[in-house]
Coordinates of C-alpha atoms in Angstrom, one line a residue:
E1 CA 84.3 34.5 -41.2
A2 CA 83.9 31.0 -39.4
K3 CA 82.5 31.0 -36.4
T4 CA 84.6 29.5 -33.3
S5 CA 82.9 26.8 -31.2
Q6 CA 83.9 24.9 -28.2
C7 CA 82.7 21.7 -29.7
D8 CA 84.4 19.6 -32.4
I9 CA 81.3 17.8 -33.9
I10 CA 77.8 18.7 -33.8
G11 CA 75.1 15.9 -33.7
L12 CA 71.2 15.8 -34.6
S13 CA 69.2 13.0 -34.0
G14 CA 65.7 12.6 -35.4
L15 CA 62.7 11.1 -33.4
I16 CA 59.6 12.1 -35.3
T17 CA 59.1 13.3 -38.7
P18 CA 59.0 17.0 -38.0
S19 CA 62.6 16.5 -37.0
L20 CA 63.6 16.2 -40.6
D21 CA 62.7 19.7 -41.5
E22 CA 64.0 21.2 -38.2
M23 CA 67.5 19.6 -39.2
V24 CA 67.3 21.4 -42.4
S25 CA 66.5 24.5 -40.7
I26 CA 69.5 24.0 -38.4
S27 CA 71.8 23.4 -41.2
N28 CA 70.8 26.5 -42.9
E29 CA 71.4 28.4 -39.5
M30 CA 74.8 27.0 -39.0
E31 CA 75.8 27.9 -42.6
R32 CA 74.4 31.5 -41.8
Q33 CA 76.0 31.7 -38.4
G34 CA 79.7 30.8 -39.9
Y35 CA 79.8 27.5 -37.8
N36 CA 82.8 25.3 -39.4
V37 CA 82.4 21.8 -37.6
P38 CA 81.3 18.7 -39.0
L39 CA 77.4 17.9 -38.6
L40 CA 76.3 14.5 -37.8
I41 CA 72.8 13.0 -38.7
G42 CA 70.9 10.4 -37.0
G43 CA 67.8 8.9 -35.7
A44 CA 64.9 6.7 -36.4
T45 CA 63.3 9.3 -39.1
T46 CA 66.3 9.9 -40.9
S47 CA 67.8 8.9 -43.9
K48 CA 71.0 8.9 -46.3
A49 CA 68.8 10.4 -49.2
H50 CA 67.2 12.9 -47.1
T51 CA 70.5 13.9 -45.5
A52 CA 72.1 14.1 -49.0
V53 CA 69.3 16.0 -50.5
K54 CA 67.8 18.0 -48.1
I55 CA 70.5 18.7 -45.4
A56 CA 73.7 18.7 -46.7
P57 CA 73.5 21.5 -49.5
E58 CA 72.3 23.8 -46.9
F59 CA 75.6 23.7 -44.8
K60 CA 78.7 23.9 -46.9
R61 CA 81.3 25.4 -44.8
N62 CA 82.0 21.8 -43.4
Q63 CA 80.7 18.3 -43.9
V64 CA 77.3 16.7 -43.0
V65 CA 77.3 12.9 -42.5
Y66 CA 74.5 10.4 -42.0
V67 CA 75.2 7.9 -39.1
P68 CA 72.7 5.1 -39.6
D69 CA 72.8 3.8 -36.1
A70 CA 74.5 5.1 -32.9
S71 CA 77.3 2.1 -33.2
R72 CA 78.9 3.8 -36.1
A73 CA 79.2 7.2 -34.7
V74 CA 82.5 6.7 -32.9
S75 CA 83.9 5.7 -36.2
A76 CA 82.7 8.4 -38.1
A77 CA 83.8 11.1 -35.6
S78 CA 87.3 9.6 -35.2
R79 CA 87.8 9.7 -39.2
L80 CA 86.4 13.5 -38.9
L81 CA 88.7 14.5 -36.3
S82 CA 91.6 12.3 -37.8
K83 CA 94.2 14.5 -39.8
E84 CA 95.4 11.4 -41.3
H85 CA 92.0 10.3 -42.8
R86 CA 89.5 13.3 -42.6
D87 CA 90.1 14.5 -46.1
S88 CA 89.7 10.9 -48.0
Y89 CA 86.8 10.3 -45.6
I90 CA 85.1 13.4 -46.6
S91 CA 85.9 12.7 -50.4
E92 CA 84.1 9.4 -49.9
I93 CA 81.1 10.9 -48.6
Q94 CA 80.6 13.7 -51.1
E95 CA 81.1 11.4 -54.0
E96 CA 78.4 9.2 -52.5
Y97 CA 76.0 11.8 -51.7
A98 CA 76.4 13.2 -55.4
K99 CA 75.5 9.7 -56.4
V100 CA 72.3 9.7 -54.2
R101 CA 71.3 13.1 -55.3
E102 CA 71.5 12.2 -59.1
R103 CA 69.7 9.2 -58.3
V104 CA 66.7 10.9 -56.3
A105 CA 66.6 13.5 -59.2
N106 CA 66.2 10.8 -61.9
R107 CA 63.5 8.6 -59.9
R108 CA 60.3 8.7 -61.6
K109 CA 57.8 10.4 -60.1
V110 CA 54.3 8.8 -59.3
P111 CA 51.9 11.4 -60.8
L112 CA 49.3 12.8 -58.3
L113 CA 45.6 12.7 -59.1
P114 CA 43.9 16.3 -58.2
Y115 CA 42.3 16.1 -54.7
D116 CA 38.9 16.6 -55.6
Q117 CA 39.1 13.5 -58.0
A118 CA 40.8 11.6 -55.4
A119 CA 38.0 12.2 -53.2
A120 CA 35.3 11.3 -55.5
Q121 CA 37.2 8.0 -56.1
K122 CA 37.3 7.2 -52.4
P123 CA 36.4 3.5 -51.0
Q124 CA 32.5 2.9 -51.2
L125 CA 31.5 0.9 -47.8
D126 CA 28.2 -0.7 -47.7
W127 CA 26.6 1.7 -45.2
Q128 CA 23.2 0.5 -46.0
N129 CA 23.6 -2.9 -44.7
Y130 CA 26.0 -1.7 -41.9
Q131 CA 24.8 -1.2 -38.5
P132 CA 27.6 0.8 -36.2
P133 CA 28.5 -0.8 -33.0
T134 CA 27.1 1.3 -29.9
P135 CA 30.2 1.5 -27.4
A136 CA 29.4 0.4 -23.6
K137 CA 30.4 3.9 -22.4
I138 CA 31.2 7.1 -24.2
G139 CA 33.3 10.0 -23.1
V140 CA 36.8 10.1 -21.7
H141 CA 38.1 7.9 -19.1
V142 CA 41.2 7.3 -17.2
L143 CA 42.4 3.5 -17.0
E144 CA 43.0 2.9 -13.1
N145 CA 44.9 0.4 -11.4
I146 CA 47.1 -0.9 -14.0
E147 CA 50.1 -3.4 -12.6
L148 CA 53.1 -3.9 -14.9
S149 CA 52.4 -7.4 -14.7
D150 CA 49.3 -7.1 -16.5
L151 CA 51.5 -5.9 -19.4
I152 CA 54.0 -8.9 -19.6
E153 CA 51.9 -11.4 -21.5
T154 CA 51.1 -8.9 -24.6
I155 CA 55.1 -7.7 -24.8
D156 CA 56.3 -7.7 -28.5
W157 CA 59.9 -8.7 -28.3
T158 CA 61.1 -8.4 -31.6
P159 CA 61.2 -4.3 -31.3
F160 CA 63.4 -4.7 -28.3
F161 CA 66.3 -6.6 -30.0
I162 CA 66.1 -3.7 -32.9
T163 CA 66.8 -1.6 -30.5
W164 CA 70.2 -3.2 -29.6
E165 CA 70.9 -3.5 -33.2
L166 CA 70.2 -7.2 -33.1
A167 CA 68.0 -8.3 -36.2
G168 CA 65.6 -11.2 -36.4
K169 CA 62.1 -12.2 -34.9
Y170 CA 61.6 -13.2 -31.4
P171 CA 61.6 -16.0 -30.5
R172 CA 63.9 -17.4 -33.5
I173 CA 66.6 -14.9 -32.9
L174 CA 67.6 -16.9 -29.5
Q175 CA 68.8 -19.5 -31.9
D176 CA 70.1 -17.4 -34.6
K177 CA 73.5 -18.7 -35.5
V178 CA 75.0 -15.1 -35.8
V179 CA 73.4 -13.3 -32.9
G180 CA 71.8 -15.9 -31.1
E181 CA 74.2 -16.1 -28.3
A182 CA 74.2 -12.3 -27.7
A183 CA 70.4 -12.1 -28.1
T184 CA 69.8 -14.9 -25.6
Q185 CA 72.0 -13.0 -23.2
L186 CA 70.5 -9.7 -23.9
F187 CA 67.2 -11.8 -23.1
A188 CA 68.3 -12.9 -20.1
D189 CA 69.4 -9.2 -18.9
A190 CA 66.0 -8.1 -19.8
Q191 CA 64.1 -10.4 -17.7
E192 CA 66.1 -10.1 -14.8
M193 CA 65.4 -6.3 -14.8
L194 CA 61.8 -7.0 -15.7
K195 CA 61.5 -9.1 -12.5
E196 CA 63.0 -6.3 -10.7
L197 CA 61.0 -3.6 -12.3
V198 CA 57.5 -5.5 -11.7
E199 CA 58.3 -6.4 -8.1
N200 CA 59.4 -3.1 -7.0
K201 CA 56.9 -1.2 -9.0
L202 CA 59.6 1.0 -10.4
L203 CA 57.7 2.2 -13.4
T204 CA 54.2 3.5 -13.5
P205 CA 51.6 2.6 -16.4
K206 CA 49.0 5.3 -17.2
A207 CA 46.3 5.5 -19.7
V208 CA 43.4 7.7 -20.9
Y209 CA 41.0 7.1 -23.7
G210 CA 37.7 8.4 -24.7
I211 CA 35.0 7.2 -27.4
W212 CA 32.9 10.0 -28.7
P213 CA 29.7 10.2 -31.4
A214 CA 31.3 10.8 -34.7
N215 CA 30.3 11.2 -38.4
Q216 CA 32.1 11.6 -41.7
V217 CA 32.1 15.4 -43.3
N218 CA 33.7 17.0 -46.2
H219 CA 35.2 13.6 -47.2
D220 CA 38.1 13.6 -45.0
D221 CA 36.9 15.4 -41.8
L222 CA 35.2 13.6 -38.8
E223 CA 32.8 15.8 -36.6
L224 CA 32.8 14.5 -32.8
Y225 CA 29.7 15.5 -30.7
T226 CA 29.4 15.8 -27.2
D227 CA 26.8 13.0 -26.5
E228 CA 24.2 10.9 -28.4
S229 CA 21.8 13.7 -29.1
R230 CA 24.5 14.9 -31.4
S231 CA 23.4 18.3 -31.3
E232 CA 26.7 20.1 -30.1
K233 CA 30.0 19.4 -32.0
I234 CA 33.2 19.2 -29.5
A235 CA 35.6 18.6 -32.3
L236 CA 36.5 18.3 -36.1
L237 CA 39.2 16.0 -36.8
H238 CA 40.9 16.1 -40.3
H239 CA 42.7 13.2 -42.2
L240 CA 44.5 12.9 -45.4
R241 CA 43.7 11.1 -48.5
Q242 CA 45.8 9.2 -51.1
Q243 CA 46.6 11.1 -54.3
Q244 CA 49.1 9.1 -55.9
D245 CA 48.0 8.0 -59.3
K246 CA 47.0 4.3 -59.0
N247 CA 45.3 1.8 -61.7
A248 CA 41.8 2.7 -62.7
D249 CA 39.9 0.4 -60.4
R250 CA 42.1 1.3 -57.4
K251 CA 40.3 3.7 -54.6
Y252 CA 42.2 6.5 -53.0
Q253 CA 42.0 6.0 -49.2
S254 CA 41.3 8.3 -46.1
L255 CA 41.1 7.1 -42.5
A256 CA 37.6 9.3 -42.7
D257 CA 36.3 6.7 -44.9
F258 CA 35.7 4.0 -42.0
V259 CA 33.2 6.4 -40.2
A260 CA 29.9 6.6 -41.8
P261 CA 29.1 9.9 -43.5
K262 CA 26.5 12.0 -41.9
E263 CA 24.2 11.9 -44.7
T264 CA 23.8 8.2 -44.3
G265 CA 22.0 8.8 -40.9
L266 CA 24.1 6.2 -38.9
K267 CA 25.1 6.8 -35.6
D268 CA 29.2 6.1 -35.7
Y269 CA 31.8 6.7 -33.3
I270 CA 35.5 7.2 -33.1
G271 CA 37.7 6.5 -30.2
G272 CA 41.2 8.2 -29.0
F273 CA 43.6 7.2 -26.4
T274 CA 47.1 8.2 -24.9
V275 CA 49.4 5.7 -22.8
C276 CA 52.5 6.1 -20.9
I277 CA 55.0 4.7 -19.0
E278 CA 56.3 7.0 -16.0
G279 CA 59.4 6.6 -14.3
A280 CA 61.9 5.5 -16.8
E281 CA 63.7 8.5 -17.3
A282 CA 64.4 8.8 -13.5
L283 CA 65.7 5.4 -13.3
A284 CA 67.9 5.8 -16.4
D285 CA 69.6 9.1 -14.7
K286 CA 70.2 7.2 -11.7
Y287 CA 72.0 4.4 -13.6
L288 CA 74.1 6.9 -15.5
A289 CA 75.1 8.7 -12.2
D290 CA 76.3 5.3 -11.4
L291 CA 78.1 5.3 -14.5
D292 CA 76.0 2.2 -15.6
D293 CA 75.2 3.1 -19.3
Y294 CA 73.8 -0.8 -19.9
R295 CA 71.1 -0.7 -17.5
A296 CA 70.3 3.0 -18.5
I297 CA 69.5 2.1 -21.9
M298 CA 67.9 -1.1 -20.8
V299 CA 65.4 0.2 -18.6
K300 CA 64.5 2.7 -21.3
A301 CA 64.0 -0.3 -24.1
L302 CA 61.8 -2.2 -21.4
A303 CA 59.7 1.1 -20.6
D304 CA 59.2 1.2 -24.5
R305 CA 58.1 -2.2 -24.5
F306 CA 55.8 -1.6 -21.8
A307 CA 54.2 1.4 -23.2
E308 CA 53.3 -0.5 -26.7
S309 CA 52.0 -3.4 -24.3
L310 CA 50.0 -1.3 -22.9
A311 CA 48.4 0.3 -25.7
E312 CA 47.9 -3.4 -27.0
Y313 CA 46.3 -4.2 -23.6
L314 CA 44.1 -1.0 -23.5
H315 CA 42.7 -1.8 -27.1
K316 CA 41.9 -5.2 -26.3
L317 CA 39.8 -3.9 -23.6
I318 CA 38.1 -1.2 -26.0
R319 CA 37.2 -4.0 -28.4
T320 CA 35.8 -6.5 -25.9
E321 CA 34.4 -4.1 -23.2
F322 CA 34.3 -0.5 -23.2
W323 CA 33.2 -0.3 -27.3
G324 CA 32.5 -4.0 -26.9
Y325 CA 32.3 -4.8 -30.7
Q326 CA 34.0 -7.7 -30.2
P327 CA 33.0 -9.2 -26.8
Q328 CA 34.0 -12.8 -27.8
E329 CA 37.2 -12.0 -29.1
S330 CA 39.9 -14.9 -28.4
L331 CA 43.1 -14.3 -29.9
S332 CA 46.6 -15.5 -28.8
N333 CA 49.3 -13.0 -28.1
E334 CA 50.9 -14.0 -31.5
D335 CA 47.4 -13.1 -33.3
I336 CA 47.3 -10.1 -31.4
I337 CA 50.7 -8.9 -32.5
A338 CA 50.1 -10.1 -36.0
E339 CA 46.7 -7.5 -35.7
K340 CA 44.4 -10.1 -36.5
Y341 CA 41.5 -8.3 -34.5
Q342 CA 39.0 -6.3 -35.9
G343 CA 39.6 -2.3 -36.1
I344 CA 42.7 -0.4 -35.9
R345 CA 44.2 2.1 -33.9
P346 CA 46.6 4.6 -36.2
A347 CA 49.0 7.1 -34.6
P348 CA 49.4 10.5 -35.4
G349 CA 52.5 10.9 -37.6
Y350 CA 52.3 7.5 -39.0
P351 CA 51.8 6.4 -42.6
A352 CA 48.0 6.4 -42.5
C353 CA 48.2 10.1 -40.7
P354 CA 51.2 11.8 -41.1
D355 CA 49.8 15.0 -39.9
H356 CA 51.6 15.4 -36.3
T357 CA 49.4 18.5 -35.5
E358 CA 46.4 16.5 -35.4
K359 CA 48.2 15.0 -32.1
R360 CA 47.0 18.3 -30.7
A361 CA 43.7 17.7 -31.2
L362 CA 43.7 14.3 -29.6
F363 CA 45.5 15.4 -26.3
D364 CA 42.8 18.1 -26.0
L365 CA 40.2 15.9 -26.5
L366 CA 41.5 13.5 -23.8
G367 CA 43.0 16.1 -21.5
S368 CA 46.0 13.9 -21.5
E369 CA 48.6 16.1 -19.7
K370 CA 46.1 16.4 -17.0
A371 CA 44.9 12.9 -16.9
I372 CA 47.9 11.1 -16.9
G373 CA 50.6 13.5 -17.1
C374 CA 51.7 12.5 -20.8
V375 CA 52.6 16.1 -22.4
L376 CA 53.3 17.5 -25.9
T377 CA 56.6 19.0 -27.0
D378 CA 56.4 22.2 -29.4
N379 CA 57.2 19.6 -32.1
F380 CA 54.3 17.1 -31.1
A381 CA 56.6 14.5 -29.7
M382 CA 55.3 13.0 -26.3
S383 CA 56.8 13.1 -22.7
P384 CA 57.4 10.9 -21.3
A385 CA 58.9 9.3 -24.4
A386 CA 57.8 5.6 -23.6
A387 CA 54.4 6.8 -24.8
V388 CA 51.6 5.9 -27.5
S389 CA 48.7 7.6 -28.6
G390 CA 46.4 7.4 -31.5
W391 CA 42.7 6.8 -32.9
Y392 CA 40.2 3.9 -32.6
F393 CA 38.2 2.7 -35.5
S394 CA 36.1 0.2 -35.3
H395 CA 34.8 -0.7 -38.8
P396 CA 35.4 -4.3 -40.0
E397 CA 36.9 -3.1 -43.1
S398 CA 39.3 -0.7 -41.6
R399 CA 42.9 -1.2 -42.7
Y400 CA 46.4 0.5 -42.2
F401 CA 47.8 1.8 -45.4
G402 CA 50.1 4.6 -46.3
V403 CA 48.9 8.1 -47.3
G404 CA 52.2 8.4 -49.7
K405 CA 52.6 11.9 -51.4
I406 CA 50.1 14.4 -51.4
G407 CA 49.5 17.7 -53.8
R408 CA 49.3 21.2 -53.0
D409 CA 45.7 21.3 -53.7
Q410 CA 45.1 18.9 -50.8
L411 CA 47.5 21.1 -48.7
A412 CA 45.0 24.1 -49.5
S413 CA 42.2 22.2 -48.8
L414 CA 43.3 20.9 -45.2
A415 CA 44.7 24.3 -44.3
A416 CA 41.3 26.2 -44.9
R417 CA 39.5 23.3 -43.0
K418 CA 41.9 23.5 -39.9
N419 CA 42.1 27.6 -40.3
M420 CA 45.7 27.2 -40.5
E421 CA 48.2 29.2 -42.7
E422 CA 49.2 27.3 -45.5
S423 CA 52.8 27.9 -44.8
E424 CA 52.7 27.0 -41.4
L425 CA 51.0 23.7 -42.4
E426 CA 53.3 23.3 -45.0
R427 CA 56.3 23.0 -42.5
W428 CA 54.6 20.0 -40.7
L429 CA 53.5 18.0 -43.9
R430 CA 56.8 18.8 -45.8
P431 CA 57.6 15.3 -45.8
V432 CA 54.7 14.1 -47.8
L433 CA 54.2 17.2 -50.1
E434 CA 55.0 16.4 -53.4

């Protein structure tokens, strides 16, 4: 029996990868409880393929519709609620999704190397001729007295335009024949609000970072110590290793590879950080109360840019002062945005470390909640939303990469090392599990 509902359509938006599995669960629950309204799927982590293959088959009472961006939601909703167009629209979607499912089913899967073999074929860094840089200061530190004005220079504007569905790289987008005029006006409005935010100190940048003595153990784990004596362990971090079969001369990477193995006797380190911009939500709520949706979206978009810029600003201080392994660094903002510096700062949940549960370990080490008021939700999203967190690796050969798909043998190993139920860990790693 269909469940009556006070709404005409239900919409779900995915912010981070755990949202993908939650959407499958919700669609299944809607089917179980008898809901009979269309289900719209959207958000940064979603895709038409995931909607067609994973979500739609779980909810058969009505239609599941993937909406690539918010601007198309009105059209989708209008057609779903139209007596004249609804049936033909749903037929189009069902036909399209059937083709997507067929295409995904026929896609050739890249074979996986057994996990123990992948670990045996990890990159062999030249540890004999390497001396890890000693940080100027270890432990956890809150960065005080950050001004918004300090962050303007390192803002990367290209993602700002993507937020508004304008494709093109800054500053070239301002001269684009198609979107140049709209981009120029948008940028002018952004500069006006930026000036207001800075002059009136309407947003508050906050940052906490830590650098700890560390060594690689168990191939893919990092052992962290309280001090330079390395006699007391404070954490064991876990990373995933590539398993998708490659050419014979290729290596299977893990972030753990960039920290000296314990057996080398080298005293290495790892860093971590959380930064956030406080106040954007309250400002956006104020604008919404005044029916000014444009400024509400604008302030959130600028807060995101400030958060990313703060992460860039702090990373430069790490490289040049706090860790100090590149004290003479002299890079332009373009070079910094292009990541031409030494070292990386991968974030939990991203391709090099897709395990969101490791974010909890990072926040516990830093005490991020108490230090700067940045908290994790049950699904490991950060609040406030304008926030960035991640790890610091200093090795000159450290590079970003994608782990790709992993096998159940690595899942089992990781669950044992993390002391987690395999079924629970599978929930978080399902997007990368073969």
